[in-house]
Coordinates of C-alpha atoms and ligand atoms in Angstrom, one line a residue:
M1 CA 0.0 0.1 0.2
P2 CA 1.8 3.4 -1.0
D3 CA 2.1 5.7 1.7
R4 CA 1.7 9.5 1.6
F5 CA 5.2 10.0 0.9
D6 CA 5.7 7.8 -2.3
L7 CA 5.7 9.3 -5.5
P8 CA 4.4 8.1 -9.1
A9 CA 6.7 5.5 -10.7
G10 CA 7.5 7.6 -13.7
F11 CA 8.2 11.0 -11.7
R12 CA 10.8 12.9 -12.9
W13 CA 13.6 14.4 -10.6
G14 CA 15.5 17.4 -12.0
V15 CA 17.3 20.7 -11.6
A16 CA 16.5 24.0 -13.3
T17 CA 18.8 26.6 -14.9
A18 CA 18.2 29.6 -17.4
A19 CA 20.8 30.6 -20.2
Y20 CA 21.7 34.5 -18.9
Q21 CA 21.8 33.1 -15.4
I22 CA 24.7 30.5 -15.9
E23 CA 26.3 30.6 -19.5
G24 CA 28.3 34.0 -19.6
A25 CA 30.3 34.2 -23.0
V26 CA 28.0 37.0 -24.3
D27 CA 30.1 37.9 -27.0
E28 CA 31.0 34.8 -28.1
D29 CA 30.2 32.8 -31.4
G30 CA 28.0 35.5 -32.8
R31 CA 25.6 35.9 -30.0
G32 CA 24.0 39.1 -30.3
P33 CA 23.0 41.6 -27.4
S34 CA 20.2 40.8 -25.2
V35 CA 17.9 43.2 -23.3
W36 CA 19.7 41.6 -20.0
D37 CA 23.2 42.6 -21.4
T38 CA 21.6 46.3 -21.8
F39 CA 19.7 46.3 -18.3
C40 CA 23.0 45.7 -16.4
A41 CA 25.0 48.4 -18.4
R42 CA 22.6 50.9 -16.8
P43 CA 23.9 52.3 -13.6
G44 CA 22.1 51.3 -10.4
A45 CA 20.0 48.7 -12.4
V46 CA 21.6 45.6 -10.7
R47 CA 23.0 45.3 -7.3
D48 CA 26.8 46.1 -7.3
G49 CA 27.0 46.7 -11.2
H50 CA 27.0 42.9 -11.7
T51 CA 26.2 41.4 -15.0
G52 CA 25.8 37.9 -16.6
A53 CA 28.6 38.5 -18.8
V54 CA 30.6 35.6 -17.1
A55 CA 28.1 34.2 -14.9
C56 CA 29.0 30.7 -14.3
D57 CA 30.9 30.1 -17.3
H58 CA 28.7 27.4 -18.4
Y59 CA 29.1 28.0 -22.0
H60 CA 32.7 26.6 -21.6
R61 CA 32.2 24.5 -18.3
W62 CA 29.0 22.8 -19.4
P63 CA 31.0 19.2 -19.5
E64 CA 31.6 19.6 -15.6
D65 CA 28.1 20.6 -15.1
I66 CA 26.7 17.8 -16.7
A67 CA 29.1 15.4 -15.1
L68 CA 27.6 17.2 -11.8
M69 CA 23.8 16.5 -13.0
K70 CA 25.0 12.8 -13.9
D71 CA 26.7 12.2 -10.4
L72 CA 23.3 13.6 -9.0
G73 CA 21.3 11.0 -10.8
L74 CA 18.8 13.1 -12.3
D75 CA 16.2 12.1 -14.8
G76 CA 15.9 15.8 -16.3
Y77 CA 17.4 18.9 -16.8
R78 CA 15.3 22.0 -17.5
F79 CA 17.5 24.9 -18.9
S80 CA 16.9 27.7 -21.3
L81 CA 18.0 28.8 -24.9
A82 CA 19.3 32.2 -25.3
W83 CA 17.3 33.5 -28.3
P84 CA 20.0 35.9 -29.1
R85 CA 22.6 32.9 -29.2
V86 CA 20.1 31.5 -31.8
Q87 CA 19.0 34.3 -33.5
P88 CA 21.2 37.4 -32.8
T89 CA 18.9 40.0 -33.6
G90 CA 16.0 38.0 -33.2
T91 CA 14.9 37.7 -37.0
G92 CA 16.5 36.0 -39.8
P93 CA 18.4 32.8 -40.1
A94 CA 19.9 30.9 -37.1
N95 CA 23.5 31.4 -36.1
P96 CA 25.1 28.0 -36.7
A97 CA 27.4 28.5 -33.5
G98 CA 24.7 29.0 -31.4
L99 CA 22.5 26.3 -32.4
A100 CA 25.6 24.0 -32.5
F101 CA 26.3 25.0 -28.5
Y102 CA 22.8 23.6 -27.8
D103 CA 23.4 20.7 -29.8
R104 CA 26.1 19.6 -27.8
L105 CA 24.6 20.2 -24.6
V106 CA 21.4 18.1 -25.7
D107 CA 23.7 15.1 -27.1
A108 CA 26.1 15.2 -23.8
L109 CA 22.7 15.1 -21.6
L110 CA 21.2 12.4 -23.3
A111 CA 24.6 10.4 -23.2
A112 CA 24.3 11.3 -19.3
G113 CA 20.9 9.4 -19.2
I114 CA 19.4 12.9 -18.6
T115 CA 16.2 14.0 -20.6
P116 CA 16.6 17.7 -21.6
L117 CA 13.7 20.0 -21.1
P118 CA 14.5 23.4 -22.8
T119 CA 12.6 26.5 -22.2
L120 CA 12.5 29.0 -25.5
F121 CA 12.2 32.0 -23.4
H122 CA 13.8 33.0 -19.8
W123 CA 13.8 36.9 -20.3
D124 CA 16.6 37.7 -22.6
L125 CA 15.4 38.9 -25.4
P126 CA 17.2 40.1 -28.5
Q127 CA 18.1 43.5 -27.9
A128 CA 17.3 44.2 -31.7
L129 CA 13.7 43.2 -30.9
E130 CA 13.6 45.4 -27.8
D131 CA 14.6 48.4 -30.1
R132 CA 11.3 47.7 -32.1
G133 CA 9.3 47.6 -28.8
G134 CA 10.1 44.3 -27.4
W135 CA 7.0 42.5 -26.1
L136 CA 4.8 45.6 -26.6
N137 CA 5.2 44.9 -30.6
R138 CA 2.7 42.4 -31.4
D139 CA 5.2 41.1 -34.0
T140 CA 7.5 40.0 -31.3
A141 CA 5.0 37.0 -30.8
H142 CA 5.5 36.0 -34.7
R143 CA 9.3 36.5 -34.3
F144 CA 9.3 34.3 -31.5
A145 CA 7.3 31.5 -33.7
D146 CA 10.1 31.8 -36.0
Y147 CA 12.7 31.1 -33.3
A148 CA 10.8 28.1 -31.9
A149 CA 10.6 26.7 -35.4
L150 CA 14.5 27.1 -35.9
A151 CA 15.3 25.5 -32.3
A152 CA 12.9 23.0 -32.6
D153 CA 14.0 21.9 -36.1
R154 CA 17.3 21.8 -35.1
L155 CA 16.9 19.8 -31.8
G156 CA 13.5 18.3 -32.0
D157 CA 14.8 14.6 -32.9
R158 CA 16.0 14.5 -29.5
V159 CA 14.3 16.7 -27.2
P160 CA 10.6 15.5 -26.8
A161 CA 9.2 18.5 -24.6
W162 CA 9.3 22.0 -24.8
I163 CA 8.6 25.0 -22.3
T164 CA 7.5 28.1 -24.5
L165 CA 7.8 30.9 -21.6
N166 CA 9.1 31.1 -18.3
E167 CA 6.9 33.4 -15.9
P168 CA 5.3 36.1 -18.0
F169 CA 4.1 37.0 -15.3
V170 CA 7.3 38.2 -13.6
H171 CA 8.9 39.5 -17.0
T172 CA 5.4 41.4 -17.6
V173 CA 5.6 43.0 -14.2
F174 CA 9.0 43.6 -13.2
G175 CA 10.4 44.1 -16.6
Y176 CA 7.5 46.3 -18.3
A177 CA 5.5 47.2 -15.4
L178 CA 7.8 48.1 -12.7
G179 CA 11.3 48.6 -14.6
I180 CA 13.2 46.7 -11.8
H181 CA 14.2 43.7 -14.6
A182 CA 15.2 44.2 -18.1
P183 CA 14.1 46.2 -20.4
G184 CA 13.5 48.4 -17.5
R185 CA 10.1 50.2 -18.4
A186 CA 7.7 51.3 -15.6
L187 CA 4.6 51.6 -17.4
M188 CA 2.3 49.8 -14.7
F189 CA -0.7 48.8 -15.8
E190 CA -0.2 49.8 -19.5
A191 CA 2.7 47.2 -19.7
L192 CA -0.2 44.4 -19.8
P193 CA 0.1 44.2 -23.8
A194 CA 3.4 42.6 -23.3
A195 CA 1.6 40.0 -21.2
H196 CA -0.9 39.4 -24.3
H197 CA 1.9 39.3 -26.7
Q198 CA 3.9 36.8 -24.9
L199 CA 0.6 34.6 -24.4
L200 CA 0.2 34.9 -28.3
A201 CA 3.8 33.8 -28.6
H202 CA 3.2 30.7 -26.8
G203 CA 0.0 29.9 -28.5
L204 CA 1.9 30.1 -32.1
A205 CA 4.7 28.2 -30.9
A206 CA 2.4 25.7 -29.1
T207 CA 0.9 25.1 -32.6
L208 CA 4.1 24.6 -34.6
L209 CA 5.8 22.4 -31.8
H210 CA 2.6 20.1 -31.8
D211 CA 2.8 20.1 -35.5
R212 CA 6.0 18.3 -35.2
G213 CA 4.9 16.0 -32.6
L214 CA 6.5 17.9 -29.7
D215 CA 5.0 18.1 -26.4
V216 CA 4.4 21.5 -24.9
L217 CA 4.5 23.0 -21.4
L218 CA 4.3 26.7 -20.2
S219 CA 5.8 27.6 -16.7
N220 CA 3.9 29.9 -14.8
N221 CA 5.0 31.6 -11.5
L222 CA 2.0 30.5 -9.3
T223 CA 0.9 31.5 -5.8
P224 CA -1.7 31.3 -3.5
V225 CA -3.2 34.6 -2.7
H226 CA -4.5 35.4 1.0
P227 CA -6.4 38.3 2.0
A228 CA -4.4 40.1 5.2
T229 CA -7.7 40.0 7.0
P230 CA -11.5 39.0 6.1
T231 CA -12.6 42.5 5.3
P232 CA -14.4 43.1 2.0
A233 CA -11.6 45.7 1.2
D234 CA -8.7 43.1 1.6
L235 CA -10.8 40.4 0.0
A236 CA -11.3 42.7 -3.0
A237 CA -7.5 43.5 -3.2
A238 CA -6.7 40.0 -2.8
H239 CA -9.1 39.0 -5.9
A240 CA -7.8 41.9 -7.8
Y241 CA -3.9 40.5 -7.3
D242 CA -4.8 36.7 -7.9
T243 CA -6.4 38.1 -11.1
L244 CA -3.1 39.7 -11.8
H245 CA -0.5 37.0 -10.9
N246 CA -2.4 34.0 -11.7
R247 CA -5.4 34.0 -13.7
L248 CA -4.2 36.3 -16.3
F249 CA -1.6 34.0 -17.3
T250 CA -3.3 30.8 -17.2
D251 CA -7.1 31.2 -17.9
P252 CA -6.5 32.3 -21.4
V253 CA -4.2 29.2 -22.0
L254 CA -6.3 26.7 -20.3
L255 CA -9.9 28.1 -20.6
G256 CA -9.7 30.4 -23.9
R257 CA -10.5 33.5 -22.0
Y258 CA -9.1 36.2 -20.0
P259 CA -10.5 36.5 -16.2
D260 CA -12.4 39.7 -15.8
L261 CA -10.0 42.5 -15.8
T262 CA -12.4 44.9 -13.8
P263 CA -10.4 44.6 -10.7
L264 CA -7.4 46.0 -12.2
G265 CA -9.2 48.8 -14.1
V266 CA -7.7 47.4 -17.1
P267 CA -10.0 47.1 -20.7
D268 CA -10.9 44.0 -21.6
D269 CA -9.1 44.3 -24.8
I270 CA -6.0 45.3 -22.8
Y271 CA -5.4 48.4 -24.6
G272 CA -6.3 47.5 -27.8
A273 CA -3.8 44.6 -27.7
V274 CA -6.5 41.6 -28.0
H275 CA -7.4 41.3 -31.6
P276 CA -10.3 39.0 -32.9
G277 CA -9.1 35.4 -32.9
D278 CA -6.1 35.8 -30.5
L279 CA -7.8 33.9 -28.0
D280 CA -8.3 31.0 -30.3
L281 CA -4.3 31.1 -30.8
I282 CA -3.5 31.1 -27.2
H283 CA -6.0 28.5 -25.9
T284 CA -4.0 25.4 -25.9
P285 CA -6.3 22.5 -24.9
G286 CA -3.8 20.0 -25.7
L287 CA -1.3 21.6 -23.3
D288 CA 0.6 18.8 -22.5
G289 CA 1.9 20.1 -18.9
L290 CA 1.5 23.2 -17.0
G291 CA 4.8 24.3 -15.3
V292 CA 4.3 25.3 -11.9
N293 CA 7.1 27.5 -10.4
F294 CA 6.3 27.7 -6.6
Y295 CA 8.5 29.8 -4.3
N296 CA 5.8 31.3 -1.6
P297 CA 2.1 32.3 -1.0
T298 CA 1.2 35.9 -1.4
R299 CA -0.7 38.1 1.5
V300 CA -2.4 40.9 0.0
A301 CA -4.2 44.1 1.7
A302 CA -6.5 47.1 0.6
P303 CA -4.1 49.5 -1.0
T304 CA -2.9 52.5 1.1
D305 CA -2.3 54.4 -2.4
P306 CA -5.5 54.6 -4.2
A307 CA -4.1 54.6 -7.5
L308 CA -3.2 50.9 -6.9
P309 CA -5.5 47.9 -6.5
F310 CA -3.7 46.0 -3.8
D311 CA -0.7 46.1 -1.5
L312 CA 1.5 43.2 -0.8
V313 CA 2.2 42.5 2.8
D314 CA 4.6 40.1 4.6
I315 CA 3.4 37.1 6.2
P316 CA 4.4 37.2 10.0
D317 CA 5.5 34.4 12.0
V318 CA 7.3 31.9 9.5
P319 CA 10.6 31.5 8.3
H320 CA 12.2 33.8 5.6
T321 CA 14.8 33.0 3.1
T322 CA 17.7 35.3 2.7
F323 CA 15.7 37.0 -0.2
G324 CA 13.0 37.7 2.5
W325 CA 10.6 35.6 1.0
P326 CA 8.2 33.7 3.6
V327 CA 8.4 29.7 3.9
V328 CA 5.1 28.1 3.9
P329 CA 5.4 24.7 2.5
E330 CA 1.8 23.5 3.0
A331 CA 1.1 26.6 0.5
L332 CA 2.1 24.2 -2.2
T333 CA -0.6 21.6 -1.4
T334 CA -2.8 24.3 -1.7
L335 CA -1.7 25.8 -4.7
L336 CA -1.9 22.4 -6.6
L337 CA -5.4 21.6 -5.1
H338 CA -6.6 25.2 -6.0
L339 CA -5.5 24.5 -9.8
R340 CA -7.7 21.5 -10.0
D341 CA -10.6 23.0 -8.2
T342 CA -10.4 26.2 -10.8
Y343 CA -9.5 24.3 -13.9
G344 CA -11.3 21.0 -13.3
T345 CA -10.7 18.7 -16.6
A346 CA -8.8 21.6 -18.5
L347 CA -5.8 21.3 -15.9
P348 CA -3.0 19.0 -18.0
P349 CA -0.8 17.4 -15.9
L350 CA 1.5 19.3 -13.4
T351 CA 5.5 19.7 -13.4
I352 CA 7.0 21.6 -10.7
T353 CA 9.6 23.3 -12.8
E354 CA 11.1 25.8 -10.1
N355 CA 11.2 25.5 -6.4
G356 CA 14.0 26.2 -4.1
C357 CA 15.5 28.9 -2.0
S358 CA 18.5 31.2 -1.4
T359 CA 20.1 30.7 1.6
P360 CA 23.5 32.2 3.3
E361 CA 25.3 29.3 4.1
P362 CA 28.6 28.5 2.0
L363 CA 28.4 24.9 1.7
D364 CA 26.5 23.6 4.7
D365 CA 22.9 24.6 3.8
P366 CA 20.5 23.1 6.5
A367 CA 17.9 25.7 5.6
R368 CA 17.8 24.7 2.1
I369 CA 17.2 21.0 2.8
T370 CA 14.4 21.8 5.0
Y371 CA 12.8 23.9 2.5
L372 CA 13.3 21.7 -0.2
A373 CA 12.1 18.7 2.1
T374 CA 9.2 20.4 3.1
H375 CA 8.1 21.1 -0.3
L376 CA 8.2 17.7 -1.6
D377 CA 6.2 16.4 1.3
A378 CA 3.7 19.2 0.2
L379 CA 3.8 18.0 -3.6
A380 CA 3.2 14.5 -2.3
T381 CA 0.3 15.4 0.0
A382 CA -1.1 16.8 -3.3
T383 CA -0.4 13.5 -5.2
T384 CA -2.2 11.4 -2.7
Q385 CA -5.6 13.5 -3.3
G386 CA -5.3 13.1 -7.2
I387 CA -3.1 15.8 -8.4
D388 CA -1.2 14.6 -11.3
V389 CA 2.2 15.9 -10.9
R390 CA 4.7 14.4 -13.0
G391 CA 8.3 15.7 -12.1
Y392 CA 10.1 18.3 -9.9
Y393 CA 12.9 20.5 -10.9
T394 CA 14.8 22.4 -8.2
W395 CA 15.7 26.0 -8.9
S396 CA 18.5 25.6 -9.1
L397 CA 21.9 23.3 -10.0
L398 CA 24.4 26.3 -9.5
D399 CA 24.5 29.7 -7.7
N400 CA 23.7 31.8 -10.4
F401 CA 23.0 35.7 -11.7
E402 CA 19.8 36.5 -9.6
W403 CA 18.7 39.1 -12.0
A404 CA 18.5 42.6 -10.1
E405 CA 20.2 41.0 -7.3
G406 CA 23.4 40.3 -9.0
Y407 CA 25.1 37.3 -7.6
H408 CA 24.1 38.1 -3.8
Q409 CA 21.2 35.3 -3.5
R410 CA 22.5 32.0 -3.8
F411 CA 19.9 29.4 -5.0
G412 CA 22.3 26.5 -5.9
L413 CA 22.6 23.0 -5.0
V414 CA 26.2 23.5 -5.9
H415 CA 28.2 26.6 -4.8
V416 CA 30.1 28.5 -7.1
D417 CA 33.0 30.9 -6.3
F418 CA 32.7 33.6 -9.1
E419 CA 36.5 34.4 -8.7
T420 CA 37.8 31.0 -9.7
Q421 CA 34.7 29.4 -11.1
R422 CA 35.1 26.4 -8.6
R423 CA 32.2 24.4 -8.2
T424 CA 31.7 22.8 -4.6
P425 CA 28.4 20.3 -4.3
R426 CA 26.8 21.7 -0.7
A427 CA 25.2 19.4 2.0
S428 CA 21.9 19.9 -0.1
Y429 CA 23.4 18.2 -3.0
A430 CA 24.4 14.9 -1.5
W431 CA 20.9 15.0 -0.1
Y432 CA 19.1 15.5 -3.2
R433 CA 21.0 12.7 -4.7
R434 CA 19.9 10.2 -1.7
L435 CA 16.2 11.3 -2.2
I436 CA 16.4 10.6 -6.0
V437 CA 17.8 7.3 -5.1
A438 CA 14.9 6.5 -2.5
H439 CA 12.4 7.8 -5.0
R440 CA 10.2 9.4 -2.3
A441 CA 9.4 12.5 -0.6
P442 CA 11.6 12.8 2.5
H443 CA 8.5 13.0 5.1
A444 CA 10.7 15.8 7.1
R445 CA 8.0 16.4 9.5
Ligands
LIG501 O1 16.4 33.0 -10.6 C1 14.7 33.1 -10.8 C2 14.2 32.5 -12.1 O2 15.0 33.1 -13.0 C3 13.0 32.4 -12.3 N1 12.3 32.2 -11.3 C4 12.8 32.6 -9.8 C5 14.1 32.2 -9.8 C6 14.5 32.8 -8.3 O3 14.3 34.1 -8.1

C-alpha cells in the first residue's frame, strides 16, 4: 500500500537553470546582445553593478556541469536557450554556432541519461527586438514563433518536450510594469499588452511544436493569494492580485478567455492588444503540461495608495529566506489543489518546474534541505489527493546571476566561487542525490 510519501513510478527528478543566469560568453560565437546585457550596463539597475557577462561560465564549463548532474542521478534538466545566441537580432536565419552549442549540450545530456527540457524564452530578448518595442510590439510574438521553429527543427529529433515561456507574469510586471528587470520599462498597467503578446507567442509556438509531434508546456510562477484580513476591502484586493498574478496568465491558455480585468481597472481588450481570434490561438487545449514555479504564497491588503488595486504585505511568524521570501511549504499543497478546483478537466498534468530558496550558508545549507524536503512532502500530499504531478525541478543546480540581485542570492545545490569558477557541491546536493535514489518524498516532519 503506497503511503503518503511515495511518488509515482515515472516521476522525474530534475534541476533547473536559465541561459542568462549561467552561460556567460555574451560576446562569443555570434551571440547578439540581449535586453539583460543592456539593462546590466545601466548604472544602478543591478546590485553592485553585477552582470551576466561571465556568470557561471557554463558556455565553456558545461561538461563539468553535466558531470555534476549525472552524479546527482537526475532524470531531467530544465535549461533555457538564449534566443540571441540562436538568432542574434531576433529575426532571420539561425546562427550556426549558437545552435551548435545547444546541440552539443543535448547530446551530452542524453549520453548522461538525462532528458533535456528546454525553455525557449527565459527573459533574454534580443536587444534588436526590444529596439522595435519588445513584447509591447505584437510582431515579437511572430518572431518568437520563427525562433521556436528554428530550435525545434534542429533539436526536436532528440528533445521530446519544450517549455515555451518562463514566468510571463514576472517578465511583464518586473520588466515592463515596474522597471526593476530588463528592459526596465515602468508602465504600470499599461505594460499588460506585453503579457498578451507573450501569451500569443506561446500559442503560436505551441501550434508549431505540436505540428512537429513535440510536447508543449508553459511555466507560470503561481502563488496562493490570501487576504490580510477577512474585510471586504482586503478580499477585493486579494481578488485583484490573484487576477493579475495567476489567472491572467493561466485562464487564456487553459480556458480560452481572460479573467474579468475590472478589478485591475484594465480594459477587456487590454488597451487594444487583443485582436479577434487571438484567444483561439492562445488557448492550448492539448497543452501537455503546466509548469508550476512555486516559491511562496502571497498576502494582500487593501491599497494605501488609491491609484493601486492592492498592497502586498509580509506573512508574519514564518521563516524567511535570505531573499526575504516567506517559507510556507503547505501552500504548495493548497496551490495544487486550487489549480484542480479552478480548472477541473482543463488542467493538464503538472510539473514543478522551479522550487527552491536562497540561503546564506556557503556549503552547509540545512535551510535549503528543510525547504526542499518540506515542499516535496507538500507535493506528495497533493498527489495522494489525486493531483497528477509528473516531476520536480529544483531551482537551481548552481549559484547563479539572480537578476537585479546580481550574485547576492545563492540558490544552488552547488556553490560557485565566482572568482575562480570552482564548483563545490553543498550538503543539499548529497541530500538530493539520496532522495532521488529513494524516489520518495522525504517525510521531513
Ligand atoms: O532565478 C529566478 C528564475 O530565473 C525565475 N524564477 C525564480 C528564480 C528565483 O528568483
